[in-house]
């Protein structure tokens, strides 16, 4: 028998001793195989161990294992391939030229995010006609500086519910009107997008492209005959998490129940992702190691 090692956590100047929990040999083998299969789990082995220790029955363990098996983790090599696909789509499918096309990160000036990271990795994937001046890492700057009769491509690393990209599109459209520009073509590109957000994108009447289209982790991926069990298992797991942390409310099943399974490396994890992977506080204010982090 192997034990989850006791851990001391400091919170509110109090030292909290996490109770010992047990995992048997079969659990050990399952964790070993998961780490062997998914290299990204090797970076936070203690966090994976702590996550597994939250489970109290086979249904909860099976749910954790299923979600990990269906997690889209974009590492450096995958990001290289994905950004090349984006560049190819822009140049060869949309047939856009550098002379009147500008790619703009959806990032607001004061809120750095994954879109800036993505555009940095993307800009050297184009033909030699493209220059630094064709890329903007700030939406307000890009929307206010692009010239007349241009195509503007909004780029983001992840689109969850579609609410954020919808607001960005509205902002760009308004800015174009306020500037008195002629018709400008607006398009959207993302590294990964939840399939249910396609309705929102379509409502804006713009062309869009995503390298990866993602289903909801439980309600759309789990087989019908196991869905109820998996849903209950996740509810039980999330019930062990603190309902509020630093003024933020626990987003059950991810923001607006997005049930997302996506990470761009170990960058800031979207709050659409199941919180068992990143929510740092257990009930009673006990901090825990998490596979991913969110600021």
PDB file of C-alpha atoms in Angstrom:
ATOM      1  CA  UNK A   1       0.000   0.000   0.000  1.00  0.00           C
ATOM      2  CA  UNK A   2       1.266   3.461  -0.894  1.00  0.00           C
ATOM      3  CA  UNK A   3       0.213   6.686   0.764  1.00  0.00           C
ATOM      4  CA  UNK A   4      -0.287  10.198  -0.486  1.00  0.00           C
ATOM      5  CA  UNK A   5       2.396  11.926   1.513  1.00  0.00           C
ATOM      6  CA  UNK A   6       1.264  14.398   4.166  1.00  0.00           C
ATOM      7  CA  UNK A   7       1.748  17.982   3.171  1.00  0.00           C
ATOM      8  CA  UNK A   8       2.056  21.231   5.061  1.00  0.00           C
ATOM      9  CA  UNK A   9       0.355  24.274   3.571  1.00  0.00           C
ATOM     10  CA  UNK A  10       0.553  27.807   4.968  1.00  0.00           C
ATOM     11  CA  UNK A  11      -2.607  29.911   4.811  1.00  0.00           C
ATOM     12  CA  UNK A  12      -3.657  32.838   7.012  1.00  0.00           C
ATOM     13  CA  UNK A  13      -0.526  32.184   9.104  1.00  0.00           C
ATOM     14  CA  UNK A  14      -1.811  28.738  10.021  1.00  0.00           C
ATOM     15  CA  UNK A  15      -0.110  25.477   9.163  1.00  0.00           C
ATOM     16  CA  UNK A  16      -2.628  22.999   7.838  1.00  0.00           C
ATOM     17  CA  UNK A  17      -1.739  19.332   7.782  1.00  0.00           C
ATOM     18  CA  UNK A  18      -3.352  17.451   4.897  1.00  0.00           C
ATOM     19  CA  UNK A  19      -4.704  14.082   5.985  1.00  0.00           C
ATOM     20  CA  UNK A  20      -3.106  10.950   4.604  1.00  0.00           C
ATOM     21  CA  UNK A  21      -4.962   9.177   1.838  1.00  0.00           C
ATOM     22  CA  UNK A  22      -4.229   5.807   0.352  1.00  0.00           C
ATOM     23  CA  UNK A  23      -3.778   4.557  -3.169  1.00  0.00           C
ATOM     24  CA  UNK A  24      -3.269   0.895  -3.941  1.00  0.00           C
ATOM     25  CA  UNK A  25      -0.988  -0.810  -6.431  1.00  0.00           C
ATOM     26  CA  UNK A  26      -3.513  -0.576  -9.270  1.00  0.00           C
ATOM     27  CA  UNK A  27      -3.802   3.174  -8.730  1.00  0.00           C
ATOM     28  CA  UNK A  28      -0.039   3.458  -8.816  1.00  0.00           C
ATOM     29  CA  UNK A  29       0.082   1.640 -12.154  1.00  0.00           C
ATOM     30  CA  UNK A  30      -2.648   3.858 -13.590  1.00  0.00           C
ATOM     31  CA  UNK A  31      -0.796   7.011 -12.564  1.00  0.00           C
ATOM     32  CA  UNK A  32       2.469   5.631 -13.899  1.00  0.00           C
ATOM     33  CA  UNK A  33       0.869   4.844 -17.259  1.00  0.00           C
ATOM     34  CA  UNK A  34      -0.728   8.273 -17.483  1.00  0.00           C
ATOM     35  CA  UNK A  35       2.613   9.977 -16.926  1.00  0.00           C
ATOM     36  CA  UNK A  36       4.251   7.663 -19.427  1.00  0.00           C
ATOM     37  CA  UNK A  37       1.581   8.422 -22.051  1.00  0.00           C
ATOM     38  CA  UNK A  38       1.355  12.194 -21.484  1.00  0.00           C
ATOM     39  CA  UNK A  39       4.720  13.848 -20.991  1.00  0.00           C
ATOM     40  CA  UNK A  40       3.128  17.102 -19.810  1.00  0.00           C
ATOM     41  CA  UNK A  41       2.062  15.322 -16.608  1.00  0.00           C
ATOM     42  CA  UNK A  42       5.706  14.760 -15.710  1.00  0.00           C
ATOM     43  CA  UNK A  43       6.170  18.459 -14.952  1.00  0.00           C
ATOM     44  CA  UNK A  44       3.800  18.368 -11.981  1.00  0.00           C
ATOM     45  CA  UNK A  45       3.833  14.763 -10.661  1.00  0.00           C
ATOM     46  CA  UNK A  46       2.880  15.894  -7.171  1.00  0.00           C
ATOM     47  CA  UNK A  47      -0.118  17.756  -8.560  1.00  0.00           C
ATOM     48  CA  UNK A  48      -1.330  14.691 -10.441  1.00  0.00           C
ATOM     49  CA  UNK A  49      -0.898  12.662  -7.259  1.00  0.00           C
ATOM     50  CA  UNK A  50      -2.893  15.197  -5.243  1.00  0.00           C
ATOM     51  CA  UNK A  51      -5.639  15.254  -7.877  1.00  0.00           C
ATOM     52  CA  UNK A  52      -5.915  11.478  -7.806  1.00  0.00           C
ATOM     53  CA  UNK A  53      -6.129  11.564  -4.031  1.00  0.00           C
ATOM     54  CA  UNK A  54      -9.314  13.647  -4.268  1.00  0.00           C
ATOM     55  CA  UNK A  55     -11.135  10.620  -5.657  1.00  0.00           C
ATOM     56  CA  UNK A  56     -12.948   8.260  -3.318  1.00  0.00           C
ATOM     57  CA  UNK A  57     -14.354   5.693  -5.725  1.00  0.00           C
ATOM     58  CA  UNK A  58     -13.762   4.113  -9.121  1.00  0.00           C
ATOM     59  CA  UNK A  59     -16.255   6.410 -10.849  1.00  0.00           C
ATOM     60  CA  UNK A  60     -14.275   9.483  -9.818  1.00  0.00           C
ATOM     61  CA  UNK A  61     -10.966   7.893 -10.794  1.00  0.00           C
ATOM     62  CA  UNK A  62     -12.368   6.822 -14.148  1.00  0.00           C
ATOM     63  CA  UNK A  63     -13.632  10.346 -14.783  1.00  0.00           C
ATOM     64  CA  UNK A  64     -10.250  11.911 -14.017  1.00  0.00           C
ATOM     65  CA  UNK A  65      -8.506   9.381 -16.234  1.00  0.00           C
ATOM     66  CA  UNK A  66     -11.008   9.886 -19.074  1.00  0.00           C
ATOM     67  CA  UNK A  67     -10.595  13.665 -19.018  1.00  0.00           C
ATOM     68  CA  UNK A  68      -6.795  13.425 -19.048  1.00  0.00           C
ATOM     69  CA  UNK A  69      -6.989  11.012 -21.988  1.00  0.00           C
ATOM     70  CA  UNK A  70      -9.044  13.581 -23.898  1.00  0.00           C
ATOM     71  CA  UNK A  71      -7.064  16.675 -22.865  1.00  0.00           C
ATOM     72  CA  UNK A  72      -5.591  18.800 -25.659  1.00  0.00           C
ATOM     73  CA  UNK A  73      -2.189  19.952 -24.447  1.00  0.00           C
ATOM     74  CA  UNK A  74      -0.311  22.056 -26.992  1.00  0.00           C
ATOM     75  CA  UNK A  75       3.430  21.664 -26.542  1.00  0.00           C
ATOM     76  CA  UNK A  76       6.180  23.397 -28.502  1.00  0.00           C
ATOM     77  CA  UNK A  77       6.149  21.002 -31.450  1.00  0.00           C
ATOM     78  CA  UNK A  78       2.351  20.986 -31.711  1.00  0.00           C
ATOM     79  CA  UNK A  79       2.358  24.773 -31.557  1.00  0.00           C
ATOM     80  CA  UNK A  80       4.867  24.908 -34.413  1.00  0.00           C
ATOM     81  CA  UNK A  81       2.617  22.667 -36.542  1.00  0.00           C
ATOM     82  CA  UNK A  82      -0.531  24.579 -35.590  1.00  0.00           C
ATOM     83  CA  UNK A  83       0.869  28.016 -36.369  1.00  0.00           C
ATOM     84  CA  UNK A  84       2.057  26.740 -39.740  1.00  0.00           C
ATOM     85  CA  UNK A  85      -1.481  25.524 -40.457  1.00  0.00           C
ATOM     86  CA  UNK A  86      -2.822  28.959 -39.540  1.00  0.00           C
ATOM     87  CA  UNK A  87      -0.358  30.705 -41.864  1.00  0.00           C
ATOM     88  CA  UNK A  88      -1.166  28.288 -44.688  1.00  0.00           C
ATOM     89  CA  UNK A  89      -4.891  28.862 -44.245  1.00  0.00           C
ATOM     90  CA  UNK A  90      -4.482  32.625 -44.376  1.00  0.00           C
ATOM     91  CA  UNK A  91      -2.225  32.614 -47.437  1.00  0.00           C
ATOM     92  CA  UNK A  92      -3.416  29.578 -49.403  1.00  0.00           C
ATOM     93  CA  UNK A  93      -7.084  29.073 -48.480  1.00  0.00           C
ATOM     94  CA  UNK A  94      -8.190  32.654 -47.923  1.00  0.00           C
ATOM     95  CA  UNK A  95      -5.600  33.811 -50.479  1.00  0.00           C
ATOM     96  CA  UNK A  96      -4.785  36.923 -48.479  1.00  0.00           C
ATOM     97  CA  UNK A  97      -1.767  39.071 -49.341  1.00  0.00           C
ATOM     98  CA  UNK A  98       0.593  40.858 -47.017  1.00  0.00           C
ATOM     99  CA  UNK A  99       0.058  44.250 -48.686  1.00  0.00           C
ATOM    100  CA  UNK A 100      -3.454  44.693 -47.256  1.00  0.00           C
ATOM    101  CA  UNK A 101      -3.762  42.103 -44.462  1.00  0.00           C
ATOM    102  CA  UNK A 102      -3.089  42.747 -40.781  1.00  0.00           C
ATOM    103  CA  UNK A 103      -3.117  40.167 -37.992  1.00  0.00           C
ATOM    104  CA  UNK A 104      -4.133  41.491 -34.594  1.00  0.00           C
ATOM    105  CA  UNK A 105      -3.986  39.782 -31.200  1.00  0.00           C
ATOM    106  CA  UNK A 106      -7.233  40.114 -29.272  1.00  0.00           C
ATOM    107  CA  UNK A 107      -5.286  41.265 -26.219  1.00  0.00           C
ATOM    108  CA  UNK A 108      -6.294  44.503 -24.520  1.00  0.00           C
ATOM    109  CA  UNK A 109      -3.420  46.860 -23.703  1.00  0.00           C
ATOM    110  CA  UNK A 110      -3.532  46.238 -19.962  1.00  0.00           C
ATOM    111  CA  UNK A 111      -4.400  42.530 -20.014  1.00  0.00           C
ATOM    112  CA  UNK A 112      -1.660  40.355 -21.567  1.00  0.00           C
ATOM    113  CA  UNK A 113      -2.931  36.956 -22.663  1.00  0.00           C
ATOM    114  CA  UNK A 114      -2.329  33.927 -24.860  1.00  0.00           C
ATOM    115  CA  UNK A 115      -3.119  35.768 -28.077  1.00  0.00           C
ATOM    116  CA  UNK A 116       0.126  37.735 -27.768  1.00  0.00           C
ATOM    117  CA  UNK A 117       2.095  34.547 -27.220  1.00  0.00           C
ATOM    118  CA  UNK A 118       0.422  32.945 -30.241  1.00  0.00           C
ATOM    119  CA  UNK A 119       1.030  35.858 -32.614  1.00  0.00           C
ATOM    120  CA  UNK A 120       4.693  35.929 -31.614  1.00  0.00           C
ATOM    121  CA  UNK A 121       5.024  32.255 -32.554  1.00  0.00           C
ATOM    122  CA  UNK A 122       2.995  32.751 -35.739  1.00  0.00           C
ATOM    123  CA  UNK A 123       4.629  35.691 -37.451  1.00  0.00           C
ATOM    124  CA  UNK A 124       7.675  33.862 -38.848  1.00  0.00           C
ATOM    125  CA  UNK A 125       5.530  31.167 -40.518  1.00  0.00           C
ATOM    126  CA  UNK A 126       4.496  33.371 -43.448  1.00  0.00           C
ATOM    127  CA  UNK A 127       6.164  34.023 -46.802  1.00  0.00           C
ATOM    128  CA  UNK A 128       8.878  36.644 -47.056  1.00  0.00           C
ATOM    129  CA  UNK A 129       6.386  39.338 -48.130  1.00  0.00           C
ATOM    130  CA  UNK A 130       5.184  39.681 -44.559  1.00  0.00           C
ATOM    131  CA  UNK A 131       6.830  42.179 -42.252  1.00  0.00           C
ATOM    132  CA  UNK A 132       6.685  43.085 -38.578  1.00  0.00           C
ATOM    133  CA  UNK A 133       4.277  45.900 -39.466  1.00  0.00           C
ATOM    134  CA  UNK A 134       1.615  43.372 -40.457  1.00  0.00           C
ATOM    135  CA  UNK A 135       1.244  42.136 -36.867  1.00  0.00           C
ATOM    136  CA  UNK A 136      -0.211  43.919 -33.834  1.00  0.00           C
ATOM    137  CA  UNK A 137      -0.065  42.531 -30.291  1.00  0.00           C
ATOM    138  CA  UNK A 138      -2.770  44.934 -29.087  1.00  0.00           C
ATOM    139  CA  UNK A 139      -6.349  45.069 -30.335  1.00  0.00           C
ATOM    140  CA  UNK A 140      -6.916  48.784 -29.583  1.00  0.00           C
ATOM    141  CA  UNK A 141      -3.685  49.729 -31.373  1.00  0.00           C
ATOM    142  CA  UNK A 142      -4.388  47.483 -34.340  1.00  0.00           C
ATOM    143  CA  UNK A 143      -8.007  48.580 -34.762  1.00  0.00           C
ATOM    144  CA  UNK A 144      -6.990  52.238 -34.689  1.00  0.00           C
ATOM    145  CA  UNK A 145      -3.941  52.001 -36.957  1.00  0.00           C
ATOM    146  CA  UNK A 146      -4.855  49.631 -39.795  1.00  0.00           C
ATOM    147  CA  UNK A 147      -5.235  51.504 -43.096  1.00  0.00           C
ATOM    148  CA  UNK A 148      -8.312  51.722 -45.285  1.00  0.00           C
ATOM    149  CA  UNK A 149      -9.414  48.831 -47.546  1.00  0.00           C
ATOM    150  CA  UNK A 150      -7.643  46.184 -45.500  1.00  0.00           C
ATOM    151  CA  UNK A 151      -8.392  42.767 -44.069  1.00  0.00           C
ATOM    152  CA  UNK A 152      -8.034  42.483 -40.312  1.00  0.00           C
ATOM    153  CA  UNK A 153      -7.616  39.048 -38.752  1.00  0.00           C
ATOM    154  CA  UNK A 154      -8.312  38.756 -35.044  1.00  0.00           C
ATOM    155  CA  UNK A 155      -6.292  35.972 -33.495  1.00  0.00           C
ATOM    156  CA  UNK A 156      -6.699  34.221 -30.146  1.00  0.00           C
ATOM    157  CA  UNK A 157      -5.267  31.086 -28.618  1.00  0.00           C
ATOM    158  CA  UNK A 158      -8.579  29.798 -27.276  1.00  0.00           C
ATOM    159  CA  UNK A 159     -12.248  30.606 -27.785  1.00  0.00           C
ATOM    160  CA  UNK A 160     -14.490  29.191 -25.068  1.00  0.00           C
ATOM    161  CA  UNK A 161     -18.075  30.426 -24.864  1.00  0.00           C
ATOM    162  CA  UNK A 162     -17.489  32.953 -27.640  1.00  0.00           C
ATOM    163  CA  UNK A 163     -18.498  35.884 -25.414  1.00  0.00           C
ATOM    164  CA  UNK A 164     -15.035  37.457 -25.390  1.00  0.00           C
ATOM    165  CA  UNK A 165     -14.403  37.219 -29.133  1.00  0.00           C
ATOM    166  CA  UNK A 166     -17.921  38.570 -29.692  1.00  0.00           C
ATOM    167  CA  UNK A 167     -17.081  41.683 -27.681  1.00  0.00           C
ATOM    168  CA  UNK A 168     -13.808  42.080 -29.568  1.00  0.00           C
ATOM    169  CA  UNK A 169     -15.599  41.869 -32.911  1.00  0.00           C
ATOM    170  CA  UNK A 170     -18.126  44.461 -31.811  1.00  0.00           C
ATOM    171  CA  UNK A 171     -15.280  46.752 -30.747  1.00  0.00           C
ATOM    172  CA  UNK A 172     -13.499  46.426 -34.086  1.00  0.00           C
ATOM    173  CA  UNK A 173     -16.683  47.026 -36.076  1.00  0.00           C
ATOM    174  CA  UNK A 174     -17.466  50.144 -34.037  1.00  0.00           C
ATOM    175  CA  UNK A 175     -13.900  51.435 -34.382  1.00  0.00           C
ATOM    176  CA  UNK A 176     -14.053  51.004 -38.156  1.00  0.00           C
ATOM    177  CA  UNK A 177     -17.292  53.009 -38.288  1.00  0.00           C
ATOM    178  CA  UNK A 178     -15.946  55.696 -35.963  1.00  0.00           C
ATOM    179  CA  UNK A 179     -12.837  56.067 -38.134  1.00  0.00           C
ATOM    180  CA  UNK A 180     -14.960  56.370 -41.237  1.00  0.00           C
ATOM    181  CA  UNK A 181     -13.136  53.608 -43.101  1.00  0.00           C
ATOM    182  CA  UNK A 182     -14.409  51.891 -46.225  1.00  0.00           C
ATOM    183  CA  UNK A 183     -15.465  48.259 -46.113  1.00  0.00           C
ATOM    184  CA  UNK A 184     -12.854  46.225 -44.270  1.00  0.00           C
ATOM    185  CA  UNK A 185     -12.967  42.446 -44.201  1.00  0.00           C
ATOM    186  CA  UNK A 186     -12.819  40.988 -40.684  1.00  0.00           C
ATOM    187  CA  UNK A 187     -11.841  37.381 -39.994  1.00  0.00           C
ATOM    188  CA  UNK A 188     -11.160  35.328 -36.861  1.00  0.00           C
ATOM    189  CA  UNK A 189      -8.457  32.722 -36.275  1.00  0.00           C
ATOM    190  CA  UNK A 190      -7.901  30.616 -33.171  1.00  0.00           C
ATOM    191  CA  UNK A 191      -5.681  27.798 -32.068  1.00  0.00           C
ATOM    192  CA  UNK A 192      -8.575  25.962 -30.386  1.00  0.00           C
ATOM    193  CA  UNK A 193     -12.304  26.647 -30.132  1.00  0.00           C
ATOM    194  CA  UNK A 194     -15.177  24.991 -28.315  1.00  0.00           C
ATOM    195  CA  UNK A 195     -17.651  23.699 -30.902  1.00  0.00           C
ATOM    196  CA  UNK A 196     -20.631  25.279 -29.177  1.00  0.00           C
ATOM    197  CA  UNK A 197     -19.035  28.722 -29.730  1.00  0.00           C
ATOM    198  CA  UNK A 198     -19.433  28.326 -33.487  1.00  0.00           C
ATOM    199  CA  UNK A 199     -22.991  29.662 -33.217  1.00  0.00           C
ATOM    200  CA  UNK A 200     -21.647  32.921 -31.802  1.00  0.00           C
ATOM    201  CA  UNK A 201     -18.965  33.230 -34.480  1.00  0.00           C
ATOM    202  CA  UNK A 202     -21.465  32.547 -37.251  1.00  0.00           C
ATOM    203  CA  UNK A 203     -23.818  35.222 -35.912  1.00  0.00           C
ATOM    204  CA  UNK A 204     -21.193  37.883 -36.671  1.00  0.00           C
ATOM    205  CA  UNK A 205     -21.062  36.999 -40.353  1.00  0.00           C
ATOM    206  CA  UNK A 206     -17.272  36.730 -40.465  1.00  0.00           C
ATOM    207  CA  UNK A 207     -14.994  34.027 -41.815  1.00  0.00           C
ATOM    208  CA  UNK A 208     -13.280  32.043 -39.082  1.00  0.00           C
ATOM    209  CA  UNK A 209     -10.746  29.261 -38.785  1.00  0.00           C
ATOM    210  CA  UNK A 210      -9.646  27.131 -35.854  1.00  0.00           C
ATOM    211  CA  UNK A 211      -6.956  24.473 -35.903  1.00  0.00           C
ATOM    212  CA  UNK A 212      -8.752  22.450 -33.230  1.00  0.00           C
ATOM    213  CA  UNK A 213     -12.479  22.162 -32.508  1.00  0.00           C
ATOM    214  CA  UNK A 214     -13.236  20.818 -29.041  1.00  0.00           C
ATOM    215  CA  UNK A 215     -16.203  19.012 -27.539  1.00  0.00           C
ATOM    216  CA  UNK A 216     -17.366  19.378 -23.949  1.00  0.00           C
ATOM    217  CA  UNK A 217     -15.397  16.938 -21.833  1.00  0.00           C
ATOM    218  CA  UNK A 218     -18.285  15.078 -20.219  1.00  0.00           C
ATOM    219  CA  UNK A 219     -21.633  15.994 -21.778  1.00  0.00           C
ATOM    220  CA  UNK A 220     -20.347  15.555 -25.348  1.00  0.00           C
ATOM    221  CA  UNK A 221     -17.463  13.078 -25.069  1.00  0.00           C
ATOM    222  CA  UNK A 222     -18.555  10.539 -22.462  1.00  0.00           C
ATOM    223  CA  UNK A 223     -20.694   7.697 -23.877  1.00  0.00           C
ATOM    224  CA  UNK A 224     -24.413   8.171 -23.217  1.00  0.00           C
ATOM    225  CA  UNK A 225     -24.709   5.207 -20.860  1.00  0.00           C
ATOM    226  CA  UNK A 226     -21.881   6.563 -18.662  1.00  0.00           C
ATOM    227  CA  UNK A 227     -22.647  10.276 -18.824  1.00  0.00           C
ATOM    228  CA  UNK A 228     -24.818  10.457 -15.704  1.00  0.00           C
ATOM    229  CA  UNK A 229     -22.225   8.612 -13.634  1.00  0.00           C
ATOM    230  CA  UNK A 230     -19.390  10.834 -14.878  1.00  0.00           C
ATOM    231  CA  UNK A 231     -21.390  13.997 -14.212  1.00  0.00           C
ATOM    232  CA  UNK A 232     -22.118  12.908 -10.659  1.00  0.00           C
ATOM    233  CA  UNK A 233     -18.454  11.971 -10.147  1.00  0.00           C
ATOM    234  CA  UNK A 234     -17.326  15.438 -11.250  1.00  0.00           C
ATOM    235  CA  UNK A 235     -19.894  17.110  -8.993  1.00  0.00           C
ATOM    236  CA  UNK A 236     -18.525  15.109  -6.072  1.00  0.00           C
ATOM    237  CA  UNK A 237     -14.933  16.027  -6.937  1.00  0.00           C
ATOM    238  CA  UNK A 238     -15.761  19.719  -7.282  1.00  0.00           C
ATOM    239  CA  UNK A 239     -17.615  19.614  -3.975  1.00  0.00           C
ATOM    240  CA  UNK A 240     -14.217  19.178  -2.321  1.00  0.00           C
ATOM    241  CA  UNK A 241     -13.021  22.516  -3.691  1.00  0.00           C
ATOM    242  CA  UNK A 242     -13.391  25.847  -1.910  1.00  0.00           C
ATOM    243  CA  UNK A 243     -16.406  27.705  -3.350  1.00  0.00           C
ATOM    244  CA  UNK A 244     -14.572  31.032  -3.371  1.00  0.00           C
ATOM    245  CA  UNK A 245     -10.893  31.888  -3.636  1.00  0.00           C
ATOM    246  CA  UNK A 246      -9.514  35.448  -3.493  1.00  0.00           C
ATOM    247  CA  UNK A 247     -12.871  36.865  -4.412  1.00  0.00           C
ATOM    248  CA  UNK A 248     -13.438  34.519  -7.350  1.00  0.00           C
ATOM    249  CA  UNK A 249     -16.309  32.059  -7.432  1.00  0.00           C
ATOM    250  CA  UNK A 250     -15.643  28.441  -8.353  1.00  0.00           C
ATOM    251  CA  UNK A 251     -16.717  27.968 -12.013  1.00  0.00           C
ATOM    252  CA  UNK A 252     -18.333  24.551 -11.804  1.00  0.00           C
ATOM    253  CA  UNK A 253     -17.453  22.408 -14.848  1.00  0.00           C
ATOM    254  CA  UNK A 254     -15.539  25.456 -16.137  1.00  0.00           C
ATOM    255  CA  UNK A 255     -16.833  28.950 -16.896  1.00  0.00           C
ATOM    256  CA  UNK A 256     -20.510  28.696 -17.874  1.00  0.00           C
ATOM    257  CA  UNK A 257     -20.080  24.902 -17.795  1.00  0.00           C
ATOM    258  CA  UNK A 258     -17.793  24.922 -20.818  1.00  0.00           C
ATOM    259  CA  UNK A 259     -16.233  21.574 -19.753  1.00  0.00           C
ATOM    260  CA  UNK A 260     -13.065  22.503 -21.648  1.00  0.00           C
ATOM    261  CA  UNK A 261      -9.947  20.347 -21.858  1.00  0.00           C
ATOM    262  CA  UNK A 262      -7.293  22.630 -23.317  1.00  0.00           C
ATOM    263  CA  UNK A 263      -3.955  24.103 -22.364  1.00  0.00           C
ATOM    264  CA  UNK A 264      -1.388  26.033 -24.369  1.00  0.00           C
ATOM    265  CA  UNK A 265       1.685  24.702 -22.651  1.00  0.00           C
ATOM    266  CA  UNK A 266       1.788  25.869 -19.062  1.00  0.00           C
ATOM    267  CA  UNK A 267       0.553  29.345 -19.869  1.00  0.00           C
ATOM    268  CA  UNK A 268      -2.367  30.780 -17.926  1.00  0.00           C
ATOM    269  CA  UNK A 269      -5.089  28.121 -18.088  1.00  0.00           C
ATOM    270  CA  UNK A 270      -8.535  29.243 -19.367  1.00  0.00           C
ATOM    271  CA  UNK A 271     -11.207  29.295 -16.673  1.00  0.00           C
ATOM    272  CA  UNK A 272     -13.361  27.280 -19.104  1.00  0.00           C
ATOM    273  CA  UNK A 273     -11.325  24.218 -18.113  1.00  0.00           C
ATOM    274  CA  UNK A 274     -12.632  21.905 -15.393  1.00  0.00           C
ATOM    275  CA  UNK A 275     -11.424  23.531 -12.141  1.00  0.00           C
ATOM    276  CA  UNK A 276     -10.122  20.256 -10.684  1.00  0.00           C
ATOM    277  CA  UNK A 277      -7.110  20.852 -12.920  1.00  0.00           C
ATOM    278  CA  UNK A 278      -6.313  24.374 -11.688  1.00  0.00           C
ATOM    279  CA  UNK A 279      -8.454  25.599  -8.752  1.00  0.00           C
ATOM    280  CA  UNK A 280      -5.881  25.979  -5.927  1.00  0.00           C
ATOM    281  CA  UNK A 281      -7.978  25.738  -2.758  1.00  0.00           C
ATOM    282  CA  UNK A 282      -9.776  22.846  -1.108  1.00  0.00           C
ATOM    283  CA  UNK A 283     -12.571  23.251   1.418  1.00  0.00           C
ATOM    284  CA  UNK A 284     -11.266  24.655   4.648  1.00  0.00           C
ATOM    285  CA  UNK A 285      -8.798  26.857   2.796  1.00  0.00           C
ATOM    286  CA  UNK A 286      -6.223  24.111   2.284  1.00  0.00           C
ATOM    287  CA  UNK A 287      -4.029  24.945  -0.686  1.00  0.00           C
ATOM    288  CA  UNK A 288      -3.075  22.177  -3.055  1.00  0.00           C
ATOM    289  CA  UNK A 289      -0.714  21.562  -5.929  1.00  0.00           C
ATOM    290  CA  UNK A 290      -2.441  21.851  -9.311  1.00  0.00           C
ATOM    291  CA  UNK A 291      -1.391  20.627 -12.727  1.00  0.00           C
ATOM    292  CA  UNK A 292      -2.131  24.037 -14.241  1.00  0.00           C
ATOM    293  CA  UNK A 293      -2.276  27.542 -12.831  1.00  0.00           C
ATOM    294  CA  UNK A 294      -4.441  30.577 -13.453  1.00  0.00           C
ATOM    295  CA  UNK A 295      -3.752  34.139 -12.346  1.00  0.00           C
TER     296      UNK A 295
END
